[in-house]
Structure formats: structure tokens, C-alpha cells
């Protein structure tokens, strides 16, 4: 079994080797560059806001200095630009009511200006992150729309969905809050520290004594939590698997009266999960209290040493107040730093997963299109020594090809039917005509030219395809049928529905052609869906009509009606009819029986009945079935 | 449409009844919750100590010393004492917070454990009809993601919300105590903050609703277009898809940009109001300091309090969001817990010791849908009556959709019949307890289910009293003995999820062994249709003979050999029992059975006869 699994696995992610986080994030640069004007402006307002905001504790300290009757903090530190300092000091007088009013208003003025800047910053920077998210999401869909079925065999829908939603969101967090908060943090730190050093280098040094301890603690907790978290995730996955399995086998569980036993087994796993959570809790519960404690210690140092310096005369009450203010400003960056690191780490990993899609290139494209402009397709199909294996299965030793040396000519305008047991390769043959899979060069020809020489768009434009498992979109019936043509009138929809024998039923629905179908609308029966899909193919007026077991869910009577209507339509079209019902195929110009990827019988209905092989047997059984249905 | 509506429902606000029910899960741990609340009360009280100590330092030591009324040394000594007090408060808070957090986190885990167990137990008892209606993936989500969402509520929500209220109260009391006029001046901005918050909430709510709808649309679009990608490509509709997607994507972006605007206004506005409060304190307080009616220390402490005041408020609104998500999850969880158990044992069940082994269907009508009065076309079984005597084997044959599998489900009471009754030893099966009834049945399903574990655990299931020799005997009897002994771990060999490491034939044989080990009085068998190689086929036939001996059996037959061995053949067609008799009788009648035989079994006859030569050689060592 490993022999079968390995090649497929090797094909899937081979294209993407593990990129470093930096590499992944660098892939975002082209997107950011598109909005470089906005980004620059946002960064500028952020810097401006930071500069202005750093004044707040200084002004508060100045007021305290004023009411305690001392010289101003501003005067002593002389860190502000000369004119600004002179301007502010011209209003400063110790123990004066006017000074109080002036600086209180200054406080409000500063916070107002800062507010305007941070309003602009948030609007611009976060707005840009949403713009880029929009671009990225469109690009993701773009790539998905170009990828061939083989890609969707390798990648599960849920997995792709998760990349387009969860991973994109994680990347957006980097572009928005990630960048904004990390810049903000840096600005605050630089500003606060430089002003604090001006006020008192000594106290600044003391205040930063516990920083290494904080950094170490954050690192330690980060690691512990990360490690334990992985174990917890694994146990949670096991728990889900357990429930999944129990519910899948619920009949056996009930029949063997194993409900109690299952409950006990679940309880054990439930307990393991809870226990591993408890281990995390022991660390987690320490994290925030410890952080608060360390922050408290910093304030304690300021109180203690600040008082000492004040008593020595090299510090003032106002300076003490300002320090309190700057430390309050710094507490947030310290917390934010851990948070931002997390955002960047997750974002980089997610960007790696997005790049898997963004760098995927389809195997099936127009690279082999012949230079001269494409003529119209008339509809002649030829399979010439066609041997086909699904990609990824080439190395599968002992695995036989899905199609083995198929030689078949379908002249334009004729009808060929393919019958055969399940797994004989019928659907693959049909899919190759629409180039959903890539056949070896020169083995499939359309109008005598290799299929790859036709532009993909023109080729598919010429084909009306009804797939085996019908897929309708959650839209109205009209939209679903009109889906087939670029510009279909109501009359066209009506006509196509009529030929596909679904028109009368639709008109019986309360909302008629405006009825919404699919997951979120009316549930149609299998037969109704197939007929809607048939109408969707017919409305294209295709040169080549491919019906892949398209009437399997339609009862025999309706089938006959549809076939009568189709006879008119298929007269001038090449028709490839795949079925395991004789009633569907008996009027075809040519019937081909496929078995294990090879053509074993071919001829018209009468020929094949006369030969007494698979087809004749099938016909016999079908007659019996019809008899049974009438009982 | 409905996906969008579901999103709408999520926006539902706090619901008192739900909250009460949720808090009920904390009841078993109320002692611990009480202690945690008490600890958080003390710890909240300690948060006001910092500013108070600052005031003491400033007023008692720094200001007098600066004014020369106190010597520096005395002042420094006093400051040292204050710092020690501060340190003590910090240590106490740290210890209390740690104990409290840890306690509540543990309680949260325990409450989730209880909830998960209750959910799982419920799932074990819900009728099968429930599982027909509900996709499996969604049920798994209830037990995992939805329950985990409640963790935040249990672990931090409850106590933290109370804690925040305590802190707010403590700060307010401290401020009023220090100086009530200054306190009132500071509080004057609170109405403005409330107003701004309300305005913000209202404008964000609308944007959030649009965001949720846009996300639901994007997800639905992706889901649909990824699954239907072939159709999109076959019909050249890539351009249209791109355009549609860009629309949904743009709606998502626009809604977010509106939300950004609200946030961008809100944060600076709140900051402005906070600084306004401080400015008022400094101006009004400063004036009073100048006039001598207030100390500088009080102003300094007030500024600290004003800054502390915002954190619990912000925290509370965050917790409010947690509460909202928890409500949405709990609603889904409780809906599952409230699902009625429609099939259960009667209050006074008739005891069932060792049954004689007679089964009778008497005028049974059954439909999967439509409740007690199904529509005419919904009937799956129509007026079915037959009897299987003790020790007999009844083979059920019929075309697809004839109602064969339904018969089995009814017999085990996976569903209850609408009309008529099913009798076991002459009594309605609904009179026995479910456990008693099912205990006597051995069942083998068409698609044999193996569970992850070992071969042994798969044969034994959870039934006590089936020891390892019994397991080995059962495996021997179905002809798997040689194979099992060839495995390095023997019966302890690991079975992967869904038994994927074993072949179809082996899985069938293991499920035979499972039935055999339980030594049931009745055997129910839905024969597998999938073809296996001839050797396995013969082993299975031999095992089947072994299994059927001495038991009352109902077999949905796909093998000619089974049919020919049956005491009677019941031919179902379109929900009715149409023919009944032995193989020869029914063939002679040239009715439905004759046609079915030609359709489904005739090939086997040819194949089996052709390979009968291998039969003996293959079957004998297997039974050895």
C-alpha cells in the first residue's frame, strides 16, 4: 500500500520547499509596494503621533513641578527644540494659577493632535492591510481558477478553503496590526527612553534592570506554552477522531450494546485531554500574574530610587510623575512585543501556505497552441493509440493504465456511445476530450489536430459537457442553465429546458425559473439535477456534446422523451454518449464497449447483439430490469 | 440564504436563561469558585495600594523634606518602609492571582470535561434518525470547537468580570475617601465615556453584521467553486467567477473599512477623555493645592487612579465579547442536549433470558420520514408479515430499494415501526429493554466497520467475558487463524482508522468473528456485495456456514450459496413481501425471484462451479 501512496505524496508539495519565515514575508513586498504612497503616509503620521504623545508625561510633570513651587522639568532637562522650550517656559511660573490653566490646556492640545495623528494612522495603515487582503484573495481565486482537476485531486477542498480564509487572515494580521503595533512600540520606546535618560540617566538604568528578567520570562513561557500546546492540539485531534469513528460505526456500537463501553473509552481520552490542559494551565496561570508582578517591581524601583534622588536634590516631584507616566507608556509595548512576535510568526507560516497556491502553475494551458489563428472547431474527434495513466500513478508498479491503446475515430456530426462496467475508463475518455486531463501528445486529436494546439478557451467553447456527478450552483435555475452561454436570453433558457425535459416541472415550482437550487435552496432530485445540467450544456449550442452517464438518475420513460428531443439536437453535432444503459445508447452510430481500459467490442446495436458478448448480456439484463420495474 | 441567517443568529445578545444553564456547570465546583472569587476580591483590594503609598511618600516624606521640615535621612527611612509595604502587597497579589487563575482554569477544564461527557453520552442514546438528519462533521464540532469556546467563559469570564467590578468599586471608594470633591470632578468625564462607547458600539454593530454576511458569502462561494471547479472551467466561466468573487470580496473590504473608521475614532476619543479627566484633576486640584486645601500627594494618587480606571472597563467590554461567542456556542450545544431520545427501553421491561429464537413481523408499515402519518409514497415497508422459526435461516432478496436493509434496522429497534409490530418469541420487541433485545443479536453489516485499536479489541468490542482465547477461537473458526498467527503481533495487531490496513475480505471475516465471539441467539447479516478473490470467497462461505449453524438468522443475501442454504427465501419488491418459499419452489414459479436470480446470482453459479476445485483445498486449512 505504501507503493501506491508514495508517488502521489511525492507529487503534491514537491514544488514548494520549506521557505524561511523571512522569505515568506518578503513575498508580501510586491503587494505592499502597490500602496507605497499610503504606507509611507501612514508611517509618517505614526511617527508624528509618537513624537507628540511623548510630550504628555513631560507636561504632567511640569504641572506638578509648578504646584510644588520648583523649577520646571523642561528647563532642567533641556531636551526639547530651543524655540519650543523657550515658548513653553515663557508661560511657566511656579505656584501660579495661569501656569496651571495654560499647561492643562496644553495637555488637552497635545492629546488632541496625537488623537488626530493616530486616527489617520489607523485609518491609513489598517486600510492598506485590507486593500492588500482584497488583492491577495482575488489573486488566490485567480490561481485556483486556472488549476486543472489534478490539482484538486491532490488538495482537499477543506484544506484549500482554510488557506483562503484562516491563513489569509493570519497574513492580514501581519500587514495591519502587526506592522502598526511594532512600529508604534519602537517609536514609544525610543522616545520614552531618550527623554527618561535626559531627566535622569541613573534612574533610567535602574528601571531597565528587570528588563532581561522580563525578556527571559516571556521567552520561557512562550516555549513552554508552545510545546504543551502542540501536545494538546494532538490530543484534541485524537478526541475528534474518536467521536468521528464512534459516530461512523454507530450501528455496530448500538447493535453490540457498546454504548457504555464507548462512553468509558471516550471518558478516558477526554480525561487525557483535560490532564494535558492542566499541565499547560500550571504555566499559563503564572504568566499574567508574573508579568504584573514585574511591572509592579519597576514602579517600586521608581518610587524608591526616585524618592532618594529627589531628596538628594537631583530630581523633582514632577520628574517622578513623568517617570511614572513613561513607564505606564512602556508597559504596553512590553506586552505588545510578545503579541506582535506571535503575529509575525504565524503570519510567516501562513504566507508559506498561501504561496503554495500563488506559485502553483497549471499543467494544462495554451503553451502548445499553433501559431496560426485557430479555425472554428467542427467536432471531429480521434483517439490515436491513446494510453493514459493518472498523473502521479506512473511509477505505480503493476498498476495498469486507465486507458490502454485506444483507437477510435468519431467523425464530426456522428454519435458514439461508450458502455462498460464501472472503472473501465469511460469517464476518463470523456474528460480527455475536454482536456481536463493531459493525454500524451498526439494521442487525442480534434479536427485532425492535436488537442493541445487548440486554445483551451476555444476548445471548451465548442463542447457541451454533462458531468457524471451533477454540480449545480446555489443560484436560480435560470442562472444555472444560462451558466452555459455567455449571453443567453430567457427564450434560450426556456428552449434548452424544454429539450432537457425539465421545463414543465420548473414551471410548476412557485418561483419557476427564479427558484434557488443547491445547498441553500430547493433540493432537486437526482434526475432533475441531471436534466438541469443537460439544459446547461445544450444552451451552449456546442459542436461536441459529451454526456457522461448524464441520464442515469432519470427514469426510463423520461429518458426516452429526452432522447427523442435530443435526436434533433444531436443530428448535426458530434456526440459522445457514456452510459451503462442500453436504452440510452442503442441508436448511436457506433457503440464501443470498454473493459479495463481497452476497447473489447465495437459496432452498432444489431452487430453487438449478434456477437453475444458484454453488450448483448447487458441488453438481456436491462430487459429483465424493465420487466421487474413493471411488476 | 440560510448560511447568512445563521450568521445573523450568532449576533444574538446575552440570554439570561442560557447563562443560568451554563453557570449550572460550575455548580459541582462551587466551593472552588467561591474561594477564587474571595481571592480575587482581596487581590482587587490590593490594586488600590500602589497610588495610596505614592501619596504617603509624597505628602509625608518628600514634600516636608524638600521644605526642610524633615531631615533627608528620616525621610529616606520612611520611604524605605513604604517600599517594603509595596513589595509585600505585590507579592501577596502575585500569589493570590496565581492561585485564583490556576483554580479557575482547572475548574473550567473540569466543567468542559463534564459537558463533553454529557454530550457524548447523549449521542450514544439518540435515535439513528437523528444521525440521518445531522451531518457527522457538525456533531464532532459540537464536542470539540464549541465546547472549547466555553473555556474562556468558565475559566476567566466569570471571576474576571466580578474581579473587574471589584476593582472599579475599590478605586471609586478610594477616590471618594481621599477627597470627594476631587473625585466628583474626575468622574465628570464618565458620562462622556459611556456616550462615546454607546455610539461606537452602535456603529460597529452594523459594520460587524455586514462583515459576517460578507465572510459567509466568501466562504460559500469558495466552497462551491472549489468543489465545482471542473464545471466552471468546462463552461469557460472563469471571468464571471472572478467578477462575482471580487464583488463579495469588495463588500467584505468595505464593511471592514467602515469598522476601521469607527475604531480609529473610538480609541483616540477615549484617550482624549482620559487625559481630559487628568487635566481637570491637575487644574482643579492644582488650584486647591495653591490655596492650601489639598496635598500634592492626593493629586498624584488621583492621576494614578484615573489611569487605572480604564483597564477594568476595557477588560469588561472584552469579556462581553467572550460572553457573546460563548452564548452562540452554548446555544448549539444545548440544542443537541435537548434533542429528544425517541427510542428507549420501556419503564417496566419484560425480562429476556435465553430466547427460544422466533422472529415475527406482523403487518409492519414503516417510513423514514413523515412522522406518524407519512405520505403514501414515503412508505418503505408496506404491510410486511412473515415468521422465522427458531434455528431457521431466512434469506431476503430483492432489487435495490426494496426495503431489505430497513428490515434489519427495525429488528434492532434503530427505528420504530409506524404500524404493525415486530415480535420476538411472541412479544413485541418494544416490551424488552433495548440492551436485552440487542444483546441477543449478532450483526454483520454490508460495509464491515472496524474501529481503530487491535484485532482483539475489534472482536471483543467492549464486552466483558470474552477473553483472549475466545477471541482467538472466533478468529480460527472464521478461517482467519492462519493469517493472524502470521502477523508479528497476532491478535494484538494494530487496526488503523476504519480498518484501512486490512483487505475487504479480511474485514468481513473479522466482523464475522466479532459476531461469533458474542455467541448470539439471532444473527443478522447484510452480505457484502463487493467482490473478493475466489479463495477469500470460499473462506467466507465456510465461515458463514459456521456462523449460521444453530441460530435464527436473517440474511440479506447476495451470495447464491447463502440463498440455497436458507430455510426460506423472502422476496421483497417495492416495500412489499411478494414471494416466499425455497430456492427451487420460487424458481419454479417463474416470478420475481426467477428474474432476480437471472439478474444477480446466475453469474455466481457459473463462477462458483468453475472454481469448485479450489474450494476444498482453500477451505480446509482455514478451518484447521
mmCIF file of C-alpha atoms in Angstrom, chain B residues 115-330:
data_model
loop_
_atom_site.group_PDB
_atom_site.id
_atom_site.type_symbol
_atom_site.label_atom_id
_atom_site.label_comp_id
_atom_site.label_asym_id
_atom_site.label_seq_id
_atom_site.Cartn_x
_atom_site.Cartn_y
_atom_site.Cartn_z
ATOM 1 C CA UNK B 115 -20.042 18.888 29.284
ATOM 2 C CA UNK B 116 -18.173 16.797 26.726
ATOM 3 C CA UNK B 117 -19.046 13.627 28.584
ATOM 4 C CA UNK B 118 -22.686 14.598 28.728
ATOM 5 C CA UNK B 119 -22.696 15.350 25.009
ATOM 6 C CA UNK B 120 -21.059 12.064 24.122
ATOM 7 C CA UNK B 121 -23.444 10.086 26.300
ATOM 8 C CA UNK B 122 -26.318 11.873 24.644
ATOM 9 C CA UNK B 123 -25.010 10.965 21.223
ATOM 10 C CA UNK B 124 -24.870 7.320 22.296
ATOM 11 C CA UNK B 125 -28.565 7.377 23.072
ATOM 12 C CA UNK B 126 -30.047 9.499 20.324
ATOM 13 C CA UNK B 127 -32.109 7.611 17.747
ATOM 14 C CA UNK B 128 -30.488 6.814 14.420
ATOM 15 C CA UNK B 129 -32.995 9.029 12.676
ATOM 16 C CA UNK B 130 -31.159 11.943 14.299
ATOM 17 C CA UNK B 131 -27.925 10.929 12.598
ATOM 18 C CA UNK B 132 -29.686 10.671 9.255
ATOM 19 C CA UNK B 133 -30.568 14.346 9.624
ATOM 20 C CA UNK B 134 -27.321 15.738 11.030
ATOM 21 C CA UNK B 135 -24.004 15.675 9.207
ATOM 22 C CA UNK B 136 -21.364 13.906 11.229
ATOM 23 C CA UNK B 137 -18.777 16.664 10.936
ATOM 24 C CA UNK B 138 -21.081 19.136 12.593
ATOM 25 C CA UNK B 139 -21.677 16.832 15.566
ATOM 26 C CA UNK B 140 -17.944 16.403 16.061
ATOM 27 C CA UNK B 141 -17.593 20.179 16.091
ATOM 28 C CA UNK B 142 -20.118 20.405 18.939
ATOM 29 C CA UNK B 143 -17.928 18.246 21.129
ATOM 30 C CA UNK B 144 -14.667 19.941 20.269
ATOM 31 C CA UNK B 145 -14.679 23.513 18.998
ATOM 32 C CA UNK B 146 -17.956 24.560 20.558
ATOM 33 C CA UNK B 147 -17.093 23.192 23.978
ATOM 34 C CA UNK B 148 -13.639 24.759 23.866
ATOM 35 C CA UNK B 149 -15.199 28.141 23.165
ATOM 36 C CA UNK B 150 -16.844 27.921 26.560
ATOM 37 C CA UNK B 151 -13.477 27.629 28.264
ATOM 38 C CA UNK B 152 -12.927 31.383 28.232
ATOM 39 C CA UNK B 153 -16.254 31.854 29.900
ATOM 40 C CA UNK B 154 -15.762 29.229 32.590
ATOM 41 C CA UNK B 155 -12.089 29.821 33.241
ATOM 42 C CA UNK B 156 -11.684 33.568 33.141
ATOM 43 C CA UNK B 157 -15.037 35.089 32.252
ATOM 44 C CA UNK B 158 -16.971 34.670 35.448
ATOM 45 C CA UNK B 159 -14.342 35.522 38.033
ATOM 46 C CA UNK B 160 -12.611 38.145 35.923
ATOM 47 C CA UNK B 161 -15.859 40.004 35.392
ATOM 48 C CA UNK B 162 -16.522 40.039 39.108
ATOM 49 C CA UNK B 163 -12.893 40.991 39.736
ATOM 50 C CA UNK B 164 -13.132 43.933 37.387
ATOM 51 C CA UNK B 165 -16.267 45.153 39.123
ATOM 52 C CA UNK B 166 -14.452 44.869 42.484
ATOM 53 C CA UNK B 167 -11.515 46.874 41.179
ATOM 54 C CA UNK B 168 -13.781 49.606 39.868
ATOM 55 C CA UNK B 169 -15.624 49.773 43.168
ATOM 56 C CA UNK B 170 -12.395 49.809 45.152
ATOM 57 C CA UNK B 171 -10.972 52.658 43.068
ATOM 58 C CA UNK B 172 -14.170 54.686 43.340
ATOM 59 C CA UNK B 173 -14.312 54.184 47.108
ATOM 60 C CA UNK B 174 -10.636 55.071 47.498
ATOM 61 C CA UNK B 175 -11.040 58.252 45.456
ATOM 62 C CA UNK B 176 -14.165 59.338 47.335
ATOM 63 C CA UNK B 177 -12.451 58.666 50.654
ATOM 64 C CA UNK B 178 -9.355 60.664 49.722
ATOM 65 C CA UNK B 179 -11.248 63.727 48.562
ATOM 66 C CA UNK B 180 -14.848 63.509 47.433
ATOM 67 C CA UNK B 181 -14.862 66.843 45.559
ATOM 68 C CA UNK B 182 -11.836 65.974 43.502
ATOM 69 C CA UNK B 183 -13.338 62.519 42.912
ATOM 70 C CA UNK B 184 -16.541 64.004 41.551
ATOM 71 C CA UNK B 185 -14.531 66.300 39.305
ATOM 72 C CA UNK B 186 -12.724 63.253 37.883
ATOM 73 C CA UNK B 187 -15.958 61.302 37.496
ATOM 74 C CA UNK B 188 -17.460 64.115 35.436
ATOM 75 C CA UNK B 189 -15.979 62.563 32.257
ATOM 76 C CA UNK B 190 -17.622 59.171 32.850
ATOM 77 C CA UNK B 191 -20.943 60.095 31.198
ATOM 78 C CA UNK B 192 -18.985 61.208 28.145
ATOM 79 C CA UNK B 193 -17.136 57.905 28.029
ATOM 80 C CA UNK B 194 -20.406 55.994 28.276
ATOM 81 C CA UNK B 195 -21.828 58.078 25.461
ATOM 82 C CA UNK B 196 -18.831 57.570 23.198
ATOM 83 C CA UNK B 197 -18.852 53.830 23.886
ATOM 84 C CA UNK B 198 -22.543 53.542 23.070
ATOM 85 C CA UNK B 199 -22.085 55.452 19.826
ATOM 86 C CA UNK B 200 -19.123 53.271 18.936
ATOM 87 C CA UNK B 201 -20.982 50.063 19.694
ATOM 88 C CA UNK B 202 -23.868 51.081 17.522
ATOM 89 C CA UNK B 203 -21.752 51.981 14.524
ATOM 90 C CA UNK B 204 -19.597 48.889 14.852
ATOM 91 C CA UNK B 205 -22.568 46.555 15.216
ATOM 92 C CA UNK B 206 -23.823 47.391 11.745
ATOM 93 C CA UNK B 207 -20.361 47.018 10.221
ATOM 94 C CA UNK B 208 -19.863 43.726 12.068
ATOM 95 C CA UNK B 209 -23.106 42.382 10.726
ATOM 96 C CA UNK B 210 -22.033 43.247 7.200
ATOM 97 C CA UNK B 211 -18.648 41.655 7.807
ATOM 98 C CA UNK B 212 -20.218 38.415 8.979
ATOM 99 C CA UNK B 213 -22.520 38.297 5.984
ATOM 100 C CA UNK B 214 -19.623 39.025 3.616
ATOM 101 C CA UNK B 215 -17.467 36.306 5.180
ATOM 102 C CA UNK B 216 -20.304 33.807 4.907
ATOM 103 C CA UNK B 217 -20.688 34.752 1.246
ATOM 104 C CA UNK B 218 -16.985 34.434 0.535
ATOM 105 C CA UNK B 219 -16.825 31.054 2.225
ATOM 106 C CA UNK B 220 -19.898 29.761 0.436
ATOM 107 C CA UNK B 221 -18.522 30.994 -2.870
ATOM 108 C CA UNK B 222 -15.133 29.367 -2.334
ATOM 109 C CA UNK B 223 -16.630 26.119 -1.127
ATOM 110 C CA UNK B 224 -18.918 25.930 -4.121
ATOM 111 C CA UNK B 225 -16.414 26.983 -6.745
ATOM 112 C CA UNK B 226 -13.639 24.767 -5.488
ATOM 113 C CA UNK B 227 -15.967 21.744 -5.484
ATOM 114 C CA UNK B 228 -17.417 22.725 -8.854
ATOM 115 C CA UNK B 229 -14.186 23.923 -10.448
ATOM 116 C CA UNK B 230 -14.452 21.443 -13.326
ATOM 117 C CA UNK B 231 -17.848 22.825 -14.286
ATOM 118 C CA UNK B 232 -16.559 26.408 -14.139
ATOM 119 C CA UNK B 233 -13.674 25.520 -16.420
ATOM 120 C CA UNK B 234 -15.709 23.380 -18.804
ATOM 121 C CA UNK B 235 -18.102 26.244 -19.365
ATOM 122 C CA UNK B 236 -15.424 28.951 -19.640
ATOM 123 C CA UNK B 237 -16.898 30.844 -16.744
ATOM 124 C CA UNK B 238 -13.654 31.854 -15.063
ATOM 125 C CA UNK B 239 -14.150 35.525 -15.850
ATOM 126 C CA UNK B 240 -17.643 35.564 -14.407
ATOM 127 C CA UNK B 241 -16.483 33.761 -11.288
ATOM 128 C CA UNK B 242 -13.689 36.258 -10.847
ATOM 129 C CA UNK B 243 -16.127 39.139 -11.122
ATOM 130 C CA UNK B 244 -18.609 37.627 -8.663
ATOM 131 C CA UNK B 245 -15.876 36.872 -6.187
ATOM 132 C CA UNK B 246 -14.410 40.343 -6.454
ATOM 133 C CA UNK B 247 -17.848 41.724 -5.568
ATOM 134 C CA UNK B 248 -18.156 39.649 -2.391
ATOM 135 C CA UNK B 249 -14.545 40.417 -1.585
ATOM 136 C CA UNK B 250 -15.123 44.151 -2.041
ATOM 137 C CA UNK B 251 -18.212 44.070 0.192
ATOM 138 C CA UNK B 252 -16.042 42.423 2.837
ATOM 139 C CA UNK B 253 -13.368 45.097 2.480
ATOM 140 C CA UNK B 254 -15.820 47.973 2.538
ATOM 141 C CA UNK B 255 -17.516 46.699 5.678
ATOM 142 C CA UNK B 256 -14.145 46.385 7.346
ATOM 143 C CA UNK B 257 -13.113 49.864 6.316
ATOM 144 C CA UNK B 258 -16.269 51.224 7.925
ATOM 145 C CA UNK B 259 -15.381 49.328 11.074
ATOM 146 C CA UNK B 260 -11.825 50.721 10.936
ATOM 147 C CA UNK B 261 -13.234 54.228 10.826
ATOM 148 C CA UNK B 262 -15.243 53.563 13.977
ATOM 149 C CA UNK B 263 -12.212 52.091 15.745
ATOM 150 C CA UNK B 264 -9.953 54.895 14.538
ATOM 151 C CA UNK B 265 -12.362 57.407 16.075
ATOM 152 C CA UNK B 266 -13.038 55.452 19.224
ATOM 153 C CA UNK B 267 -9.538 54.851 20.567
ATOM 154 C CA UNK B 268 -8.353 58.493 20.334
ATOM 155 C CA UNK B 269 -11.690 59.686 21.713
ATOM 156 C CA UNK B 270 -11.353 57.517 24.793
ATOM 157 C CA UNK B 271 -7.741 58.588 25.225
ATOM 158 C CA UNK B 272 -8.767 62.206 24.923
ATOM 159 C CA UNK B 273 -11.414 61.800 27.602
ATOM 160 C CA UNK B 274 -8.905 60.090 29.874
ATOM 161 C CA UNK B 275 -6.474 62.969 29.510
ATOM 162 C CA UNK B 276 -9.374 65.393 29.951
ATOM 163 C CA UNK B 277 -10.008 63.801 33.342
ATOM 164 C CA UNK B 278 -6.344 64.227 34.235
ATOM 165 C CA UNK B 279 -6.316 67.830 33.035
ATOM 166 C CA UNK B 280 -9.355 68.558 35.185
ATOM 167 C CA UNK B 281 -7.621 66.919 38.147
ATOM 168 C CA UNK B 282 -4.447 68.906 37.616
ATOM 169 C CA UNK B 283 -6.192 72.211 37.079
ATOM 170 C CA UNK B 284 -8.868 71.970 39.792
ATOM 171 C CA UNK B 285 -6.639 70.047 42.190
ATOM 172 C CA UNK B 286 -3.695 72.313 41.464
ATOM 173 C CA UNK B 287 -5.762 75.391 42.287
ATOM 174 C CA UNK B 288 -6.701 73.819 45.587
ATOM 175 C CA UNK B 289 -3.083 72.904 46.338
ATOM 176 C CA UNK B 290 -2.165 76.532 45.699
ATOM 177 C CA UNK B 291 -4.910 77.644 48.095
ATOM 178 C CA UNK B 292 -3.709 75.046 50.612
ATOM 179 C CA UNK B 293 -6.832 72.855 50.777
ATOM 180 C CA UNK B 294 -5.263 69.803 49.080
ATOM 181 C CA UNK B 295 -1.928 67.965 49.162
ATOM 182 C CA UNK B 296 0.192 67.233 46.138
ATOM 183 C CA UNK B 297 0.229 63.560 47.093
ATOM 184 C CA UNK B 298 -3.526 63.387 46.663
ATOM 185 C CA UNK B 299 -3.309 64.741 43.119
ATOM 186 C CA UNK B 300 -0.549 62.321 42.261
ATOM 187 C CA UNK B 301 -2.548 59.384 43.626
ATOM 188 C CA UNK B 302 -5.646 60.545 41.759
ATOM 189 C CA UNK B 303 -3.770 60.631 38.467
ATOM 190 C CA UNK B 304 -2.700 57.029 39.062
ATOM 191 C CA UNK B 305 -6.278 56.017 39.851
ATOM 192 C CA UNK B 306 -7.617 57.760 36.770
ATOM 193 C CA UNK B 307 -5.171 55.774 34.639
ATOM 194 C CA UNK B 308 -6.037 52.505 36.409
ATOM 195 C CA UNK B 309 -9.714 53.168 35.981
ATOM 196 C CA UNK B 310 -9.707 52.437 32.247
ATOM 197 C CA UNK B 311 -8.244 48.987 32.324
ATOM 198 C CA UNK B 312 -11.118 47.160 34.044
ATOM 199 C CA UNK B 313 -13.582 48.978 31.810
ATOM 200 C CA UNK B 314 -11.758 47.852 28.689
ATOM 201 C CA UNK B 315 -11.457 44.370 30.121
ATOM 202 C CA UNK B 316 -15.152 44.231 30.832
ATOM 203 C CA UNK B 317 -16.051 45.064 27.254
ATOM 204 C CA UNK B 318 -13.615 42.387 26.050
ATOM 205 C CA UNK B 319 -15.232 39.866 28.365
ATOM 206 C CA UNK B 320 -18.550 40.900 26.954
ATOM 207 C CA UNK B 321 -17.384 39.731 23.545
ATOM 208 C CA UNK B 322 -16.286 36.422 25.027
ATOM 209 C CA UNK B 323 -19.696 36.071 26.549
ATOM 210 C CA UNK B 324 -21.350 36.639 23.201
ATOM 211 C CA UNK B 325 -19.305 33.949 21.425
ATOM 212 C CA UNK B 326 -19.900 31.578 24.306
ATOM 213 C CA UNK B 327 -23.634 32.187 24.043
ATOM 214 C CA UNK B 328 -23.664 31.230 20.385
ATOM 215 C CA UNK B 329 -21.751 28.017 21.077
ATOM 216 C CA UNK B 330 -23.789 27.098 24.105
#
